[in-house]
């Protein structure tokens, strides 16, 4: 099956694209785009991979569902297009970066700059119906993104995985912690951030680890 995805990712994930579940997922997603408003726009479903090629990946942040409001989702977890109001979880991420590293909070919520430096911003589910959170869960995306995490863990070394919240931590259970740094904390949502996301210093810890491994640090 010819999936339009960055070439390095295509080579490493080709076996997934040929599995029956992925064919079923593709048919489901195609029908959804025909019959409903679905986000992100079709050409942006694999944006996380487009902006962060397999060979360049250094850091992985796991999200759950794309944003389900008009104009928000563009294929990168936690990120929104410039000009779109910054969602509460991302506001809290920026607050922690300011506390941890002293960076000023940006005037927009696009994280493309991170992705282009090797941060894979991966949602567990890559599509969603408008105003219907979780509507594309259980259709195959989770199996695909589980394979992405497993492939990264097995095929690369010295990655940093940021697992925020119980869902991401469960999804990251397959990561080989002998080869990679895994940082876990509460989720940055307003409901959970005060239970351990604030003060986790994940951004400085990530850069300290990359620096120690002789890799370029991330300009958060």
PDB file of C-alpha atoms in Angstrom:
ATOM      1  CA  UNK A   1       0.000   0.000   0.000  1.00  0.00           C
ATOM      2  CA  UNK A   2       1.482   3.358  -1.049  1.00  0.00           C
ATOM      3  CA  UNK A   3       1.096   5.703   1.916  1.00  0.00           C
ATOM      4  CA  UNK A   4       2.333   9.275   1.397  1.00  0.00           C
ATOM      5  CA  UNK A   5       4.724   9.628   4.307  1.00  0.00           C
ATOM      6  CA  UNK A   6       8.341  10.741   4.715  1.00  0.00           C
ATOM      7  CA  UNK A   7      10.650   8.211   3.029  1.00  0.00           C
ATOM      8  CA  UNK A   8      12.578   7.157   6.144  1.00  0.00           C
ATOM      9  CA  UNK A   9       9.352   6.489   8.008  1.00  0.00           C
ATOM     10  CA  UNK A  10       7.928   4.665   4.989  1.00  0.00           C
ATOM     11  CA  UNK A  11      10.883   2.257   4.970  1.00  0.00           C
ATOM     12  CA  UNK A  12      10.603   1.516   8.687  1.00  0.00           C
ATOM     13  CA  UNK A  13       6.801   1.227   8.760  1.00  0.00           C
ATOM     14  CA  UNK A  14       6.178  -0.485   5.423  1.00  0.00           C
ATOM     15  CA  UNK A  15       5.194  -3.729   7.148  1.00  0.00           C
ATOM     16  CA  UNK A  16       2.392  -1.883   9.001  1.00  0.00           C
ATOM     17  CA  UNK A  17       0.969  -0.423   5.804  1.00  0.00           C
ATOM     18  CA  UNK A  18       0.561  -3.918   4.371  1.00  0.00           C
ATOM     19  CA  UNK A  19      -1.351  -5.328   7.365  1.00  0.00           C
ATOM     20  CA  UNK A  20      -5.141  -5.902   7.158  1.00  0.00           C
ATOM     21  CA  UNK A  21      -5.893  -3.507  10.049  1.00  0.00           C
ATOM     22  CA  UNK A  22      -4.243  -0.635   8.184  1.00  0.00           C
ATOM     23  CA  UNK A  23      -6.289  -1.310   5.049  1.00  0.00           C
ATOM     24  CA  UNK A  24      -9.453  -1.284   7.172  1.00  0.00           C
ATOM     25  CA  UNK A  25      -8.324   1.911   8.911  1.00  0.00           C
ATOM     26  CA  UNK A  26      -7.654   3.586   5.561  1.00  0.00           C
ATOM     27  CA  UNK A  27     -11.127   2.729   4.263  1.00  0.00           C
ATOM     28  CA  UNK A  28     -12.742   3.982   7.483  1.00  0.00           C
ATOM     29  CA  UNK A  29     -10.834   7.276   7.371  1.00  0.00           C
ATOM     30  CA  UNK A  30     -11.631   7.830   3.675  1.00  0.00           C
ATOM     31  CA  UNK A  31     -15.358   7.353   4.337  1.00  0.00           C
ATOM     32  CA  UNK A  32     -15.242   9.680   7.338  1.00  0.00           C
ATOM     33  CA  UNK A  33     -13.641  12.479   5.304  1.00  0.00           C
ATOM     34  CA  UNK A  34     -16.377  12.047   2.675  1.00  0.00           C
ATOM     35  CA  UNK A  35     -19.286  12.059   5.122  1.00  0.00           C
ATOM     36  CA  UNK A  36     -18.236  14.344   8.001  1.00  0.00           C
ATOM     37  CA  UNK A  37     -15.953  17.205   8.987  1.00  0.00           C
ATOM     38  CA  UNK A  38     -12.749  15.486  10.046  1.00  0.00           C
ATOM     39  CA  UNK A  39      -9.521  16.989  11.397  1.00  0.00           C
ATOM     40  CA  UNK A  40      -6.758  17.565  10.591  1.00  0.00           C
ATOM     41  CA  UNK A  41      -7.088  18.257   6.841  1.00  0.00           C
ATOM     42  CA  UNK A  42      -6.285  15.056   4.937  1.00  0.00           C
ATOM     43  CA  UNK A  43      -2.939  16.251   3.639  1.00  0.00           C
ATOM     44  CA  UNK A  44      -1.810  16.989   7.218  1.00  0.00           C
ATOM     45  CA  UNK A  45      -2.581  13.591   8.804  1.00  0.00           C
ATOM     46  CA  UNK A  46       1.099  12.591   8.717  1.00  0.00           C
ATOM     47  CA  UNK A  47       2.497  16.071   9.441  1.00  0.00           C
ATOM     48  CA  UNK A  48       4.363  14.842  12.527  1.00  0.00           C
ATOM     49  CA  UNK A  49       6.387  12.547  10.270  1.00  0.00           C
ATOM     50  CA  UNK A  50       6.775  15.108   7.470  1.00  0.00           C
ATOM     51  CA  UNK A  51       8.314  17.722   9.751  1.00  0.00           C
ATOM     52  CA  UNK A  52      10.377  15.220  11.753  1.00  0.00           C
ATOM     53  CA  UNK A  53      12.001  12.582   9.505  1.00  0.00           C
ATOM     54  CA  UNK A  54      12.898   9.232  11.048  1.00  0.00           C
ATOM     55  CA  UNK A  55      16.633   9.852  10.839  1.00  0.00           C
ATOM     56  CA  UNK A  56      16.306  13.257  12.543  1.00  0.00           C
ATOM     57  CA  UNK A  57      14.114  12.164  15.471  1.00  0.00           C
ATOM     58  CA  UNK A  58      15.667  12.890  18.870  1.00  0.00           C
ATOM     59  CA  UNK A  59      12.683  13.505  21.164  1.00  0.00           C
ATOM     60  CA  UNK A  60       9.193  11.972  21.195  1.00  0.00           C
ATOM     61  CA  UNK A  61       6.155  13.582  22.840  1.00  0.00           C
ATOM     62  CA  UNK A  62       3.030  11.420  22.966  1.00  0.00           C
ATOM     63  CA  UNK A  63      -0.463  12.910  22.817  1.00  0.00           C
ATOM     64  CA  UNK A  64      -3.820  11.197  22.555  1.00  0.00           C
ATOM     65  CA  UNK A  65      -6.404  12.715  20.194  1.00  0.00           C
ATOM     66  CA  UNK A  66      -6.151  15.582  17.686  1.00  0.00           C
ATOM     67  CA  UNK A  67      -7.934  18.803  18.611  1.00  0.00           C
ATOM     68  CA  UNK A  68     -11.538  18.603  17.396  1.00  0.00           C
ATOM     69  CA  UNK A  69     -12.273  22.315  16.865  1.00  0.00           C
ATOM     70  CA  UNK A  70     -12.244  24.062  13.490  1.00  0.00           C
ATOM     71  CA  UNK A  71      -8.776  25.144  12.372  1.00  0.00           C
ATOM     72  CA  UNK A  72      -6.941  23.696  15.387  1.00  0.00           C
ATOM     73  CA  UNK A  73      -5.442  20.315  14.480  1.00  0.00           C
ATOM     74  CA  UNK A  74      -2.614  20.202  11.961  1.00  0.00           C
ATOM     75  CA  UNK A  75      -1.041  16.830  12.617  1.00  0.00           C
ATOM     76  CA  UNK A  76       1.252  17.658  15.562  1.00  0.00           C
ATOM     77  CA  UNK A  77       0.169  16.774  19.093  1.00  0.00           C
ATOM     78  CA  UNK A  78      -0.470  19.739  21.421  1.00  0.00           C
ATOM     79  CA  UNK A  79       0.225  22.165  18.535  1.00  0.00           C
ATOM     80  CA  UNK A  80      -2.193  24.502  16.740  1.00  0.00           C
ATOM     81  CA  UNK A  81      -1.811  26.626  13.647  1.00  0.00           C
ATOM     82  CA  UNK A  82      -0.596  30.185  14.056  1.00  0.00           C
ATOM     83  CA  UNK A  83      -3.540  32.531  14.539  1.00  0.00           C
ATOM     84  CA  UNK A  84      -5.496  29.925  16.521  1.00  0.00           C
ATOM     85  CA  UNK A  85      -5.953  30.501  20.255  1.00  0.00           C
ATOM     86  CA  UNK A  86      -3.397  28.517  22.271  1.00  0.00           C
ATOM     87  CA  UNK A  87      -5.202  25.630  24.039  1.00  0.00           C
ATOM     88  CA  UNK A  88      -4.964  25.339  27.854  1.00  0.00           C
ATOM     89  CA  UNK A  89      -2.636  22.304  27.909  1.00  0.00           C
ATOM     90  CA  UNK A  90      -0.196  24.059  25.589  1.00  0.00           C
ATOM     91  CA  UNK A  91      -0.369  27.226  27.706  1.00  0.00           C
ATOM     92  CA  UNK A  92       0.728  25.075  30.641  1.00  0.00           C
ATOM     93  CA  UNK A  93       3.547  23.527  28.593  1.00  0.00           C
ATOM     94  CA  UNK A  94       4.796  27.027  27.777  1.00  0.00           C
ATOM     95  CA  UNK A  95       4.518  28.016  31.473  1.00  0.00           C
ATOM     96  CA  UNK A  96       6.699  25.065  32.455  1.00  0.00           C
ATOM     97  CA  UNK A  97       9.269  25.950  29.784  1.00  0.00           C
ATOM     98  CA  UNK A  98       9.378  29.493  31.135  1.00  0.00           C
ATOM     99  CA  UNK A  99       9.834  28.223  34.692  1.00  0.00           C
ATOM    100  CA  UNK A 100      12.409  25.608  33.652  1.00  0.00           C
ATOM    101  CA  UNK A 101      14.458  27.495  31.057  1.00  0.00           C
ATOM    102  CA  UNK A 102      13.420  31.137  31.366  1.00  0.00           C
ATOM    103  CA  UNK A 103      11.995  31.357  27.832  1.00  0.00           C
ATOM    104  CA  UNK A 104       9.211  33.840  27.218  1.00  0.00           C
ATOM    105  CA  UNK A 105       5.811  32.393  26.304  1.00  0.00           C
ATOM    106  CA  UNK A 106       5.292  32.574  22.504  1.00  0.00           C
ATOM    107  CA  UNK A 107       2.469  34.575  20.941  1.00  0.00           C
ATOM    108  CA  UNK A 108       1.197  31.535  19.019  1.00  0.00           C
ATOM    109  CA  UNK A 109       0.754  27.797  19.566  1.00  0.00           C
ATOM    110  CA  UNK A 110       2.527  26.305  16.542  1.00  0.00           C
ATOM    111  CA  UNK A 111       5.171  23.745  17.504  1.00  0.00           C
ATOM    112  CA  UNK A 112       6.485  23.254  13.962  1.00  0.00           C
ATOM    113  CA  UNK A 113       9.778  24.769  15.154  1.00  0.00           C
ATOM    114  CA  UNK A 114      10.172  21.882  17.603  1.00  0.00           C
ATOM    115  CA  UNK A 115       9.313  19.263  14.987  1.00  0.00           C
ATOM    116  CA  UNK A 116      11.909  20.635  12.580  1.00  0.00           C
ATOM    117  CA  UNK A 117      14.554  20.163  15.288  1.00  0.00           C
ATOM    118  CA  UNK A 118      13.753  16.463  15.713  1.00  0.00           C
ATOM    119  CA  UNK A 119      10.808  16.444  18.128  1.00  0.00           C
ATOM    120  CA  UNK A 120       8.191  13.903  16.995  1.00  0.00           C
ATOM    121  CA  UNK A 121       4.825  15.258  18.175  1.00  0.00           C
ATOM    122  CA  UNK A 122       2.810  12.063  17.921  1.00  0.00           C
ATOM    123  CA  UNK A 123      -0.860  11.638  18.763  1.00  0.00           C
ATOM    124  CA  UNK A 124      -2.070   8.088  19.438  1.00  0.00           C
ATOM    125  CA  UNK A 125      -5.002   8.718  17.083  1.00  0.00           C
ATOM    126  CA  UNK A 126      -4.265  10.768  13.983  1.00  0.00           C
ATOM    127  CA  UNK A 127      -7.794  11.843  12.974  1.00  0.00           C
ATOM    128  CA  UNK A 128     -11.020  12.923  14.694  1.00  0.00           C
ATOM    129  CA  UNK A 129     -14.538  14.110  13.794  1.00  0.00           C
ATOM    130  CA  UNK A 130     -15.369  17.759  14.449  1.00  0.00           C
ATOM    131  CA  UNK A 131     -16.653  18.321  18.009  1.00  0.00           C
ATOM    132  CA  UNK A 132     -16.488  14.604  18.734  1.00  0.00           C
ATOM    133  CA  UNK A 133     -13.417  13.743  20.814  1.00  0.00           C
ATOM    134  CA  UNK A 134     -12.387  10.107  20.671  1.00  0.00           C
ATOM    135  CA  UNK A 135     -14.548   9.440  17.611  1.00  0.00           C
ATOM    136  CA  UNK A 136     -11.714   7.724  15.709  1.00  0.00           C
ATOM    137  CA  UNK A 137     -10.341   5.751  18.630  1.00  0.00           C
ATOM    138  CA  UNK A 138     -10.346   1.964  18.355  1.00  0.00           C
ATOM    139  CA  UNK A 139     -10.232   1.992  14.549  1.00  0.00           C
ATOM    140  CA  UNK A 140      -6.572   1.080  14.106  1.00  0.00           C
ATOM    141  CA  UNK A 141      -4.641   4.284  14.663  1.00  0.00           C
ATOM    142  CA  UNK A 142      -3.495   3.151  18.114  1.00  0.00           C
ATOM    143  CA  UNK A 143      -2.042  -0.056  16.664  1.00  0.00           C
ATOM    144  CA  UNK A 144      -0.181   1.986  14.059  1.00  0.00           C
ATOM    145  CA  UNK A 145       1.224   4.509  16.541  1.00  0.00           C
ATOM    146  CA  UNK A 146       2.159   1.693  18.946  1.00  0.00           C
ATOM    147  CA  UNK A 147       4.240   0.315  16.073  1.00  0.00           C
ATOM    148  CA  UNK A 148       5.842   3.755  15.610  1.00  0.00           C
ATOM    149  CA  UNK A 149       6.896   3.862  19.277  1.00  0.00           C
ATOM    150  CA  UNK A 150       8.175   0.270  19.202  1.00  0.00           C
ATOM    151  CA  UNK A 151      10.120   0.883  15.971  1.00  0.00           C
ATOM    152  CA  UNK A 152      11.758   3.991  17.400  1.00  0.00           C
ATOM    153  CA  UNK A 153      12.698   2.162  20.583  1.00  0.00           C
ATOM    154  CA  UNK A 154      14.190  -0.782  18.692  1.00  0.00           C
ATOM    155  CA  UNK A 155      15.823   0.959  15.732  1.00  0.00           C
ATOM    156  CA  UNK A 156      17.282   4.078  17.361  1.00  0.00           C
ATOM    157  CA  UNK A 157      19.377   4.935  20.422  1.00  0.00           C
ATOM    158  CA  UNK A 158      19.526   7.850  22.858  1.00  0.00           C
ATOM    159  CA  UNK A 159      16.028   9.174  22.260  1.00  0.00           C
ATOM    160  CA  UNK A 160      14.119  11.129  24.893  1.00  0.00           C
ATOM    161  CA  UNK A 161      10.472  10.131  25.389  1.00  0.00           C
ATOM    162  CA  UNK A 162       8.224  12.600  27.241  1.00  0.00           C
ATOM    163  CA  UNK A 163       5.210  10.753  28.631  1.00  0.00           C
ATOM    164  CA  UNK A 164       2.657  13.095  30.162  1.00  0.00           C
ATOM    165  CA  UNK A 165      -0.317  11.452  31.838  1.00  0.00           C
ATOM    166  CA  UNK A 166      -1.385   7.838  32.371  1.00  0.00           C
ATOM    167  CA  UNK A 167      -2.400   7.263  28.751  1.00  0.00           C
ATOM    168  CA  UNK A 168       1.005   8.234  27.342  1.00  0.00           C
ATOM    169  CA  UNK A 169       2.799   6.270  30.054  1.00  0.00           C
ATOM    170  CA  UNK A 170       0.842   3.128  29.209  1.00  0.00           C
ATOM    171  CA  UNK A 171       1.578   3.604  25.504  1.00  0.00           C
ATOM    172  CA  UNK A 172       5.268   4.053  26.295  1.00  0.00           C
ATOM    173  CA  UNK A 173       5.548   0.791  28.239  1.00  0.00           C
ATOM    174  CA  UNK A 174       7.342  -0.861  25.275  1.00  0.00           C
ATOM    175  CA  UNK A 175      10.246   1.627  25.318  1.00  0.00           C
ATOM    176  CA  UNK A 176      13.665   0.143  26.121  1.00  0.00           C
ATOM    177  CA  UNK A 177      14.835   2.326  29.008  1.00  0.00           C
ATOM    178  CA  UNK A 178      18.358   0.943  28.754  1.00  0.00           C
ATOM    179  CA  UNK A 179      18.757   2.661  25.369  1.00  0.00           C
ATOM    180  CA  UNK A 180      16.600   5.758  25.852  1.00  0.00           C
ATOM    181  CA  UNK A 181      15.641   8.359  28.456  1.00  0.00           C
ATOM    182  CA  UNK A 182      11.995   8.161  29.519  1.00  0.00           C
ATOM    183  CA  UNK A 183      10.597  11.125  31.463  1.00  0.00           C
ATOM    184  CA  UNK A 184       7.096  10.741  32.897  1.00  0.00           C
ATOM    185  CA  UNK A 185       4.829  13.136  34.764  1.00  0.00           C
ATOM    186  CA  UNK A 186       1.237  14.268  35.108  1.00  0.00           C
ATOM    187  CA  UNK A 187      -0.510  15.620  31.996  1.00  0.00           C
ATOM    188  CA  UNK A 188      -0.300  19.384  31.296  1.00  0.00           C
ATOM    189  CA  UNK A 189      -4.087  19.790  31.148  1.00  0.00           C
ATOM    190  CA  UNK A 190      -5.577  22.261  33.652  1.00  0.00           C
ATOM    191  CA  UNK A 191      -7.132  19.277  35.479  1.00  0.00           C
ATOM    192  CA  UNK A 192      -3.783  17.579  36.127  1.00  0.00           C
ATOM    193  CA  UNK A 193      -0.875  20.001  35.666  1.00  0.00           C
ATOM    194  CA  UNK A 194      -0.667  20.871  39.360  1.00  0.00           C
ATOM    195  CA  UNK A 195      -0.249  17.173  40.220  1.00  0.00           C
ATOM    196  CA  UNK A 196       3.303  17.029  38.915  1.00  0.00           C
ATOM    197  CA  UNK A 197       3.549  18.502  35.438  1.00  0.00           C
ATOM    198  CA  UNK A 198       4.524  21.909  36.777  1.00  0.00           C
ATOM    199  CA  UNK A 199       8.057  21.612  38.067  1.00  0.00           C
ATOM    200  CA  UNK A 200       8.912  18.423  36.148  1.00  0.00           C
ATOM    201  CA  UNK A 201      11.817  20.200  34.380  1.00  0.00           C
ATOM    202  CA  UNK A 202      11.476  17.847  31.428  1.00  0.00           C
ATOM    203  CA  UNK A 203      12.784  20.415  28.969  1.00  0.00           C
ATOM    204  CA  UNK A 204      16.082  21.062  30.719  1.00  0.00           C
ATOM    205  CA  UNK A 205      16.452  17.340  31.466  1.00  0.00           C
ATOM    206  CA  UNK A 206      15.951  16.567  27.772  1.00  0.00           C
ATOM    207  CA  UNK A 207      18.630  19.033  26.738  1.00  0.00           C
ATOM    208  CA  UNK A 208      21.034  17.839  29.431  1.00  0.00           C
ATOM    209  CA  UNK A 209      20.669  14.273  28.136  1.00  0.00           C
ATOM    210  CA  UNK A 210      21.092  15.247  24.473  1.00  0.00           C
ATOM    211  CA  UNK A 211      24.122  17.341  25.343  1.00  0.00           C
ATOM    212  CA  UNK A 212      25.636  14.436  27.286  1.00  0.00           C
ATOM    213  CA  UNK A 213      25.149  12.191  24.245  1.00  0.00           C
ATOM    214  CA  UNK A 214      26.814  14.741  21.934  1.00  0.00           C
ATOM    215  CA  UNK A 215      23.546  15.621  20.177  1.00  0.00           C
ATOM    216  CA  UNK A 216      22.209  19.116  19.389  1.00  0.00           C
ATOM    217  CA  UNK A 217      19.852  20.390  22.074  1.00  0.00           C
ATOM    218  CA  UNK A 218      16.303  21.583  21.359  1.00  0.00           C
ATOM    219  CA  UNK A 219      15.497  25.293  21.233  1.00  0.00           C
ATOM    220  CA  UNK A 220      12.245  25.080  23.143  1.00  0.00           C
TER     221      UNK A 220
END
